[in-house]
Amino acid sequence: MKIRLYNCRILTMEVGKDIICDGEIHVENGLISYVGSSVKSTATDVVWDREIDCDNNLLMPGFKNAHTHTAMTFLRSYADDVPLQEWLYNKVFPMEAKLTKEDQVLLAKLGMLEYLTSGITSNFDMYLDNACHAEASRQIGFRTVLCGSMNDFGGTVEETEEEYYRLNEYSPLVTSKIGFHAEYTTKGETLKSLAKLANRLKQPVYTHIAETKKEVDECYERYDVSPFEFLDSIGMFEYGGGGFHGVWMSEKDKAICKEKNISIVSNPSSNLKLASGIADLCGLLEQGINVALGTDGAASNNALDMFREMYLASVLQKVTKMDASAMDAVAVLRMATVGGAKAMGLDQCDTLSAGKCADMIMIDMHRPNMQPENNIEKNLVYSGSKENVKMTMIDGKILYENGCFFVNDDVEEIYARANGIIQRMK
């Protein structure tokens, strides 16, 4: 498939590169083959499957949703406005126990449709059965990184290893990473065994960590150190990794992340809605720690919307620091794109560069919230919204354009079946 996108502005997200006016991008066989100024003489020598006049709109890398529980779409607005423990134990867990594998595939597809409308071209998912999400990704054509979720209630180190190998062979669009649910849900001896596995495979490890004060306090009671310190002491992060949330972190925790190349994936909306707290993103960046953004699940957000996460990531830092200059919008935009790609190990999907995967979005600049164009990057963070996503392309295939989905499923049937699942459970 050869696609030429011309008459566009281009935000490559490459370090030091500005927006290129009157440019074009060529896509061949899922990869970007050219990015730059118009080269009409060369372009006319190629037989294109499609040529798209971008009408001076903006092309940029797709957003990377670096922490998700996608199939939790069925709990959107079901368990709201209750305390965290009641939300989890009385609402979420009982409903999740009723899910079938077929349910999980369907509900993951629903989440992926929402990702496409938000300009998200890949997600980092941890949920009940990663194979279900992998199948949904294969069918929709969505790029997914999967994370193991082993804990005391399900899964073993041996199963984690088997899943790691199996899912990495599942589809070119699917990648699997070593992971576990959290320190507080997993026995110390099990975690030590997982650390040995990660070191044998020379792989990074990912987990929920430092999400709530209660979690951190209880870890001190168990081990007399923070979750980061304990996991570091058993060799969990010798090959790097990532922490989802990272709200309650000490300066020592940050130093560990810097030394061991641990990315922090912040989830501003979810952390606010569940009253978990506000992560110190400014402090993390000051320490040179890679920061990414995620939506978490629809049960605790409730929108899978990267524009909202970007806005909150910036303004919450300003109010906590009492400094309107804190957390520049451009830094936040990098979290949502390049930072997410780094955290997820998607080095081929981070920028719009020749040879990289053709995972990109088109931003509609002909909307009032994008005008005037004093600073396009800041417009994206502070005034941008899902209405500005005109096109979402993954692996060189356009899956969403002008409000229409181009996937292998009947979208209305997905909606109907999702409603049927939740009605069956009630």
Short mmCIF file of C-alpha atoms in Angstrom, two decimals:
data_model
loop_
_atom_site.label_atom_id
_atom_site.label_comp_id
_atom_site.label_asym_id
_atom_site.label_seq_id
_atom_site.Cartn_x
_atom_site.Cartn_y
_atom_site.Cartn_z
CA MET A 1 0.00 0.00 0.00
CA LYS A 2 1.50 3.33 -1.12
CA ILE A 3 -0.01 6.53 0.25
CA ARG A 4 1.05 10.10 -0.39
CA LEU A 5 -0.08 12.76 2.08
CA TYR A 6 0.62 16.24 0.74
CA ASN A 7 -0.20 19.91 1.37
CA CYS A 8 0.27 19.46 5.12
CA ARG A 9 2.13 20.80 8.11
CA ILE A 10 4.31 18.18 9.80
CA LEU A 11 5.27 17.90 13.47
CA THR A 12 7.86 15.12 13.46
CA MET A 13 8.58 15.23 17.24
CA GLU A 14 12.23 14.70 16.36
CA VAL A 15 14.52 16.61 18.72
CA GLY A 16 15.24 20.08 17.34
CA LYS A 17 12.86 19.82 14.39
CA ASP A 18 10.25 22.52 13.80
CA ILE A 19 6.95 22.25 11.99
CA ILE A 20 7.55 21.99 8.24
CA CYS A 21 5.16 24.03 6.13
CA ASP A 22 3.98 22.87 2.70
CA GLY A 23 5.38 19.39 3.25
CA GLU A 24 4.40 15.83 2.51
CA ILE A 25 4.82 12.30 3.81
CA HIS A 26 5.05 9.09 1.80
CA VAL A 27 4.01 5.74 3.24
CA GLU A 28 4.95 2.40 1.71
CA ASN A 29 4.25 -1.06 3.14
CA GLY A 30 3.52 0.24 6.63
CA LEU A 31 6.63 2.43 6.86
CA ILE A 32 7.34 6.11 6.30
CA SER A 33 9.52 6.40 3.21
CA TYR A 34 9.76 10.20 2.98
CA VAL A 35 9.15 13.23 5.19
CA GLY A 36 9.86 16.75 4.04
CA SER A 37 9.18 19.46 1.51
CA SER A 38 7.00 18.88 -1.52
CA VAL A 39 8.76 16.88 -4.21
CA LYS A 40 6.16 16.79 -6.93
CA SER A 41 8.52 15.63 -9.64
CA THR A 42 9.42 12.54 -7.63
CA ALA A 43 5.88 11.97 -6.46
CA THR A 44 4.49 11.90 -9.97
CA ASP A 45 6.84 9.05 -10.88
CA VAL A 46 5.15 6.76 -8.34
CA VAL A 47 1.87 4.94 -8.76
CA TRP A 48 0.07 5.71 -5.52
CA ASP A 49 -2.76 3.63 -4.11
CA ARG A 50 -4.06 6.86 -2.63
CA GLU A 51 -3.04 10.52 -2.59
CA ILE A 52 -4.49 12.63 0.22
CA ASP A 53 -4.67 16.40 0.07
CA CYS A 54 -4.28 17.31 3.76
CA ASP A 55 -5.65 20.82 3.21
CA ASN A 56 -2.88 22.39 5.31
CA ASN A 57 -3.79 20.27 8.34
CA LEU A 58 -1.19 18.91 10.75
CA LEU A 59 0.39 15.46 10.63
CA MET A 60 2.09 14.21 13.80
CA PRO A 61 2.94 10.93 15.54
CA GLY A 62 0.00 9.19 17.15
CA PHE A 63 -0.39 9.37 20.92
CA LYS A 64 0.91 6.44 22.98
CA ASN A 65 -1.51 5.45 25.74
CA ALA A 66 1.08 3.96 28.07
CA HIS A 67 -1.18 2.46 30.75
CA THR A 68 -4.55 0.90 30.03
CA HIS A 69 -7.02 -1.76 31.11
CA THR A 70 -8.91 -1.59 27.84
CA ALA A 71 -11.61 -4.21 28.36
CA MET A 72 -12.81 -2.32 31.44
CA THR A 73 -14.94 -0.29 29.03
CA PHE A 74 -17.90 -2.34 30.32
CA LEU A 75 -17.59 -0.61 33.71
CA ARG A 76 -17.66 2.94 32.36
CA SER A 77 -19.93 4.99 34.66
CA TYR A 78 -20.97 1.83 36.53
CA ALA A 79 -18.98 2.23 39.74
CA ASP A 80 -18.53 5.97 40.15
CA ASP A 81 -18.43 8.28 43.15
CA VAL A 82 -17.54 5.68 45.76
CA PRO A 83 -14.37 5.24 47.89
CA LEU A 84 -11.46 3.34 46.32
CA GLN A 85 -11.73 0.15 48.37
CA GLU A 86 -15.50 -0.06 47.89
CA TRP A 87 -15.05 0.68 44.16
CA LEU A 88 -12.52 -2.12 43.79
CA TYR A 89 -13.83 -4.88 46.05
CA ASN A 90 -17.60 -4.32 45.92
CA LYS A 91 -18.02 -3.11 42.34
CA VAL A 92 -15.10 -3.98 40.05
CA PHE A 93 -13.93 -7.42 41.20
CA PRO A 94 -17.44 -9.03 41.34
CA MET A 95 -18.24 -7.85 37.80
CA GLU A 96 -14.87 -8.88 36.38
CA ALA A 97 -15.43 -12.40 37.70
CA LYS A 98 -18.38 -12.67 35.28
CA LEU A 99 -16.35 -11.84 32.16
CA THR A 100 -15.84 -14.49 29.49
CA LYS A 101 -12.94 -14.53 27.05
CA GLU A 102 -15.33 -13.57 24.28
CA ASP A 103 -16.49 -10.61 26.39
CA GLN A 104 -12.92 -9.41 26.83
CA VAL A 105 -12.19 -9.48 23.09
CA LEU A 106 -15.33 -7.50 22.31
CA LEU A 107 -14.80 -4.97 25.10
CA ALA A 108 -11.17 -4.46 24.08
CA LYS A 109 -12.35 -3.65 20.58
CA LEU A 110 -14.70 -1.02 22.00
CA GLY A 111 -11.78 0.59 23.78
CA MET A 112 -9.67 0.54 20.62
CA LEU A 113 -12.39 2.37 18.70
CA GLU A 114 -12.26 5.09 21.34
CA TYR A 115 -8.47 5.20 21.13
CA LEU A 116 -8.70 5.82 17.39
CA THR A 117 -11.01 8.81 17.89
CA SER A 118 -8.52 10.28 20.37
CA GLY A 119 -5.53 9.94 18.02
CA ILE A 120 -4.06 7.06 20.02
CA THR A 121 -2.11 4.65 17.81
CA SER A 122 -0.83 2.23 20.46
CA ASN A 123 -1.58 1.23 24.04
CA PHE A 124 0.18 -0.57 26.89
CA ASP A 125 -2.39 -2.93 28.35
CA MET A 126 -2.57 -5.00 31.52
CA TYR A 127 -5.76 -6.94 32.19
CA LEU A 128 -7.23 -10.33 32.99
CA ASP A 129 -6.34 -12.27 29.83
CA ASN A 130 -3.75 -10.65 27.59
CA ALA A 131 -4.46 -13.17 24.83
CA CYS A 132 -7.95 -11.67 24.47
CA HIS A 133 -6.51 -8.21 23.95
CA ALA A 134 -3.95 -9.57 21.49
CA GLU A 135 -6.75 -11.10 19.44
CA ALA A 136 -8.74 -7.86 19.49
CA SER A 137 -5.64 -5.96 18.32
CA ARG A 138 -5.08 -8.44 15.50
CA GLN A 139 -8.65 -8.15 14.31
CA ILE A 140 -8.91 -4.35 14.54
CA GLY A 141 -5.37 -3.68 13.30
CA PHE A 142 -4.37 -1.80 16.45
CA ARG A 143 -0.82 -1.70 17.83
CA THR A 144 -0.60 -3.01 21.40
CA VAL A 145 2.07 -3.72 23.99
CA LEU A 146 0.89 -6.19 26.64
CA CYS A 147 2.10 -6.40 30.22
CA GLY A 148 1.95 -9.43 32.49
CA SER A 149 -0.27 -8.98 35.57
CA MET A 150 0.76 -11.91 37.79
CA ASN A 151 -0.19 -11.64 41.47
CA ASP A 152 -1.19 -13.83 44.43
CA PHE A 153 -4.70 -14.23 43.02
CA GLY A 154 -3.70 -15.50 39.61
CA GLY A 155 -0.71 -16.37 37.46
CA THR A 156 2.74 -17.77 38.17
CA VAL A 157 6.26 -16.92 37.14
CA GLU A 158 6.25 -19.94 34.81
CA GLU A 159 3.02 -18.79 33.18
CA THR A 160 4.42 -15.29 32.84
CA GLU A 161 7.39 -16.63 30.90
CA GLU A 162 5.20 -18.79 28.68
CA GLU A 163 2.89 -15.85 27.94
CA TYR A 164 5.87 -13.61 27.17
CA TYR A 165 7.11 -15.94 24.43
CA ARG A 166 3.66 -16.84 23.10
CA LEU A 167 2.32 -13.31 22.73
CA ASN A 168 5.51 -11.97 21.19
CA GLU A 169 4.87 -14.40 18.33
CA TYR A 170 1.14 -13.65 18.08
CA SER A 171 1.05 -10.77 15.61
CA PRO A 172 3.40 -8.11 14.20
CA LEU A 173 1.19 -5.55 15.94
CA VAL A 174 1.51 -7.18 19.38
CA THR A 175 4.44 -7.02 21.80
CA SER A 176 4.60 -8.61 25.24
CA LYS A 177 6.53 -7.38 28.30
CA ILE A 178 7.33 -8.93 31.68
CA GLY A 179 5.17 -7.53 34.45
CA PHE A 180 3.17 -8.11 37.61
CA HIS A 181 0.18 -6.38 39.15
CA ALA A 182 1.78 -4.68 42.16
CA GLU A 183 4.06 -5.20 45.15
CA TYR A 184 1.10 -5.14 47.53
CA THR A 185 -0.71 -7.98 45.72
CA THR A 186 2.31 -10.25 45.25
CA LYS A 187 4.33 -12.19 47.84
CA GLY A 188 7.97 -11.27 48.23
CA GLU A 189 9.24 -14.73 47.30
CA THR A 190 7.20 -14.69 44.09
CA LEU A 191 8.62 -11.29 43.21
CA LYS A 192 12.17 -12.56 43.76
CA SER A 193 11.48 -15.41 41.35
CA LEU A 194 10.11 -12.97 38.78
CA ALA A 195 13.21 -10.80 39.14
CA LYS A 196 15.36 -13.84 38.35
CA LEU A 197 13.27 -14.48 35.24
CA ALA A 198 13.65 -10.87 34.07
CA ASN A 199 17.40 -11.03 34.59
CA ARG A 200 17.70 -14.34 32.76
CA LEU A 201 15.73 -12.93 29.82
CA LYS A 202 17.47 -9.53 30.15
CA GLN A 203 14.11 -7.81 29.99
CA PRO A 204 12.55 -4.73 31.66
CA VAL A 205 9.74 -5.19 34.20
CA TYR A 206 6.53 -3.15 34.56
CA THR A 207 4.08 -2.78 37.45
CA HIS A 208 1.60 -0.55 39.28
CA ILE A 209 3.62 1.27 41.91
CA ALA A 210 3.33 4.13 44.40
CA GLU A 211 -0.26 4.80 43.33
CA THR A 212 -1.62 5.51 46.82
CA LYS A 213 -0.18 6.59 50.16
CA LYS A 214 -1.72 3.51 51.77
CA GLU A 215 0.19 1.23 49.39
CA VAL A 216 3.50 2.89 50.22
CA ASP A 217 2.85 2.95 53.98
CA GLU A 218 2.01 -0.75 54.01
CA CYS A 219 5.18 -1.58 52.10
CA TYR A 220 7.18 0.22 54.80
CA GLU A 221 5.38 -1.92 57.38
CA ARG A 222 6.33 -5.11 55.51
CA TYR A 223 9.88 -4.35 54.43
CA ASP A 224 10.85 -1.05 56.11
CA VAL A 225 11.43 0.49 52.67
CA SER A 226 9.34 1.93 49.84
CA PRO A 227 8.03 -0.25 46.98
CA PHE A 228 10.72 1.10 44.66
CA GLU A 229 13.45 0.40 47.20
CA PHE A 230 12.22 -3.13 47.87
CA LEU A 231 11.91 -4.07 44.21
CA ASP A 232 15.31 -2.56 43.47
CA SER A 233 16.85 -4.53 46.36
CA ILE A 234 15.77 -7.83 44.81
CA GLY A 235 17.08 -6.93 41.35
CA MET A 236 13.75 -6.34 39.65
CA PHE A 237 14.89 -3.44 37.49
CA GLU A 238 18.37 -4.46 36.37
CA TYR A 239 17.21 -4.10 32.76
CA GLY A 240 14.94 -1.12 33.33
CA GLY A 241 11.17 -1.06 33.17
CA GLY A 242 8.29 1.14 34.14
CA GLY A 243 6.02 2.13 36.96
CA PHE A 244 2.35 2.90 36.40
CA HIS A 245 1.15 5.92 38.42
CA GLY A 246 4.18 6.92 40.56
CA VAL A 247 2.19 9.37 42.67
CA TRP A 248 3.81 8.83 46.08
CA MET A 249 7.54 8.87 45.34
CA SER A 250 10.45 9.96 47.51
CA GLU A 251 13.65 11.53 46.23
CA LYS A 252 15.33 8.16 46.77
CA ASP A 253 12.65 6.53 44.59
CA LYS A 254 13.37 9.05 41.84
CA ALA A 255 17.09 8.34 42.09
CA ILE A 256 16.39 4.62 41.62
CA CYS A 257 14.30 5.35 38.53
CA LYS A 258 17.05 7.50 37.08
CA GLU A 259 19.77 4.93 37.79
CA LYS A 260 17.79 1.91 36.57
CA ASN A 261 16.13 3.55 33.55
CA ILE A 262 12.59 3.18 34.90
CA SER A 263 9.91 5.16 33.10
CA ILE A 264 6.97 6.57 35.04
CA VAL A 265 3.56 6.48 33.37
CA SER A 266 1.30 9.12 34.87
CA ASN A 267 -2.50 8.82 34.80
CA PRO A 268 -3.79 12.24 35.89
CA SER A 269 -7.54 11.70 35.36
CA SER A 270 -7.67 8.34 37.09
CA ASN A 271 -5.53 9.50 40.00
CA LEU A 272 -7.85 12.46 40.54
CA LYS A 273 -11.07 10.49 40.22
CA LEU A 274 -9.91 7.83 42.70
CA ALA A 275 -8.44 10.51 45.00
CA SER A 276 -4.99 8.90 44.80
CA GLY A 277 -3.06 12.15 44.49
CA ILE A 278 -1.01 14.15 41.99
CA ALA A 279 2.32 12.85 40.71
CA ASP A 280 5.35 15.18 40.81
CA LEU A 281 5.96 15.21 37.07
CA CYS A 282 8.15 18.29 37.24
CA GLY A 283 10.40 16.59 39.78
CA LEU A 284 10.63 13.47 37.62
CA LEU A 285 11.64 15.44 34.54
CA GLU A 286 14.17 17.42 36.54
CA GLN A 287 15.84 14.13 37.47
CA GLY A 288 16.00 13.11 33.81
CA ILE A 289 13.38 10.35 34.21
CA ASN A 290 11.31 9.42 31.18
CA VAL A 291 7.64 10.25 31.74
CA ALA A 292 4.71 8.95 29.71
CA LEU A 293 0.95 9.38 29.96
CA GLY A 294 -1.89 6.87 30.19
CA THR A 295 -5.63 6.94 30.62
CA ASP A 296 -5.88 3.86 32.89
CA GLY A 297 -9.21 2.04 32.47
CA ALA A 298 -12.63 3.41 31.62
CA ALA A 299 -13.87 2.35 35.07
CA SER A 300 -11.67 4.93 36.77
CA ASN A 301 -11.32 7.69 34.20
CA ASN A 302 -13.93 7.41 32.41
CA ALA A 303 -12.82 8.73 29.00
CA LEU A 304 -9.96 7.21 27.03
CA ASP A 305 -8.90 10.66 25.89
CA MET A 306 -5.25 11.70 25.60
CA PHE A 307 -6.12 15.37 25.14
CA ARG A 308 -7.63 15.47 28.62
CA GLU A 309 -4.60 13.68 30.08
CA MET A 310 -2.24 16.19 28.48
CA TYR A 311 -4.16 19.19 29.76
CA LEU A 312 -4.31 17.83 33.30
CA ALA A 313 -0.66 16.78 33.26
CA SER A 314 0.29 20.40 32.71
CA VAL A 315 -2.19 22.39 34.79
CA LEU A 316 -1.99 20.14 37.86
CA GLN A 317 1.75 20.77 38.04
CA LYS A 318 1.14 24.50 37.84
CA VAL A 319 -1.29 24.52 40.75
CA THR A 320 0.74 22.18 42.98
CA LYS A 321 3.89 24.22 42.34
CA MET A 322 1.93 27.49 42.52
CA ASP A 323 3.85 28.46 39.40
CA ALA A 324 2.10 29.16 36.09
CA SER A 325 5.36 28.53 34.22
CA ALA A 326 5.68 24.97 35.53
CA MET A 327 5.33 22.06 33.06
CA ASP A 328 5.57 23.54 29.60
CA ALA A 329 3.02 22.21 27.12
CA VAL A 330 5.72 21.05 24.71
CA ALA A 331 7.15 18.77 27.41
CA VAL A 332 3.68 17.30 27.93
CA LEU A 333 3.25 16.69 24.21
CA ARG A 334 6.52 14.75 24.27
CA MET A 335 5.22 12.63 27.17
CA ALA A 336 2.15 11.70 25.14
CA THR A 337 4.18 10.69 22.08
CA VAL A 338 7.92 10.11 22.36
CA GLY A 339 7.85 9.47 26.12
CA GLY A 340 5.16 6.83 25.72
CA ALA A 341 7.01 5.14 22.87
CA LYS A 342 10.16 4.93 24.99
CA ALA A 343 8.30 3.51 28.00
CA MET A 344 6.61 0.89 25.80
CA GLY A 345 9.72 -0.10 23.84
CA LEU A 346 8.24 1.20 20.58
CA ASP A 347 11.38 2.84 19.25
CA GLN A 348 10.14 2.50 15.66
CA CYS A 349 6.92 4.41 16.39
CA ASP A 350 8.13 7.51 18.21
CA THR A 351 8.63 10.13 15.48
CA LEU A 352 7.60 10.87 11.91
CA SER A 353 10.89 9.93 10.30
CA ALA A 354 11.87 7.96 7.22
CA GLY A 355 12.13 4.27 8.06
CA LYS A 356 9.81 4.49 11.08
CA CYS A 357 6.40 2.83 11.36
CA ALA A 358 3.60 4.82 9.74
CA ASP A 359 1.65 5.42 12.97
CA MET A 360 0.37 8.97 12.62
CA ILE A 361 -2.62 11.22 13.04
CA MET A 362 -4.00 14.22 11.21
CA ILE A 363 -5.13 17.18 13.30
CA ASP A 364 -7.91 19.31 11.80
CA MET A 365 -6.63 22.87 11.91
CA HIS A 366 -9.87 24.19 10.42
CA ARG A 367 -11.64 24.13 13.77
CA PRO A 368 -12.09 27.26 15.92
CA ASN A 369 -10.20 25.79 18.89
CA MET A 370 -7.06 25.55 16.76
CA GLN A 371 -7.17 29.21 15.73
CA PRO A 372 -5.27 31.48 15.79
CA GLU A 373 -2.05 29.54 15.28
CA ASN A 374 0.15 31.40 17.73
CA ASN A 375 1.67 28.09 18.87
CA ILE A 376 0.32 24.87 17.41
CA GLU A 377 1.98 22.60 19.98
CA LYS A 378 0.49 24.53 22.87
CA ASN A 379 -2.88 24.60 21.12
CA LEU A 380 -2.82 20.79 21.06
CA VAL A 381 -2.29 20.57 24.82
CA TYR A 382 -4.36 23.46 26.10
CA SER A 383 -7.22 23.77 23.60
CA GLY A 384 -7.10 20.57 21.56
CA SER A 385 -9.76 17.90 21.78
CA LYS A 386 -10.89 14.68 20.13
CA GLU A 387 -12.90 16.74 17.64
CA ASN A 388 -9.59 17.73 16.06
CA VAL A 389 -8.60 14.15 15.17
CA LYS A 390 -9.37 13.95 11.47
CA MET A 391 -7.45 10.75 10.70
CA THR A 392 -5.68 7.95 12.58
CA MET A 393 -3.25 5.68 10.73
CA ILE A 394 -1.56 2.59 12.21
CA ASP A 395 1.03 0.53 10.37
CA GLY A 396 0.27 2.45 7.19
CA LYS A 397 -3.46 1.70 7.31
CA ILE A 398 -6.10 4.37 7.89
CA LEU A 399 -8.43 3.02 10.57
CA TYR A 400 -10.33 6.24 11.32
CA GLU A 401 -11.02 9.18 9.03
CA ASN A 402 -13.54 12.02 9.08
CA GLY A 403 -15.60 10.37 11.81
CA CYS A 404 -15.75 6.96 10.13
CA PHE A 405 -14.06 3.72 11.19
CA PHE A 406 -12.32 1.46 8.70
CA VAL A 407 -12.00 -1.76 10.68
CA ASN A 408 -13.15 -5.30 10.02
CA ASP A 409 -16.08 -5.10 12.47
CA ASP A 410 -19.54 -3.58 12.42
CA VAL A 411 -19.10 -0.75 14.91
CA GLU A 412 -22.79 -0.58 15.84
CA GLU A 413 -22.74 -4.30 16.57
CA ILE A 414 -19.80 -3.78 18.94
CA TYR A 415 -21.82 -1.13 20.80
CA ALA A 416 -24.88 -3.36 21.00
CA ARG A 417 -22.94 -6.38 22.22
CA ALA A 418 -21.12 -4.29 24.85
CA ASN A 419 -24.45 -3.15 26.24
CA GLY A 420 -25.66 -6.74 26.18
CA ILE A 421 -22.67 -7.86 28.25
CA ILE A 422 -23.29 -5.38 31.04
CA GLN A 423 -27.04 -6.09 31.07
CA ARG A 424 -26.34 -9.83 31.39
CA MET A 425 -24.17 -9.19 34.43
CA LYS A 426 -26.48 -6.93 36.39
#
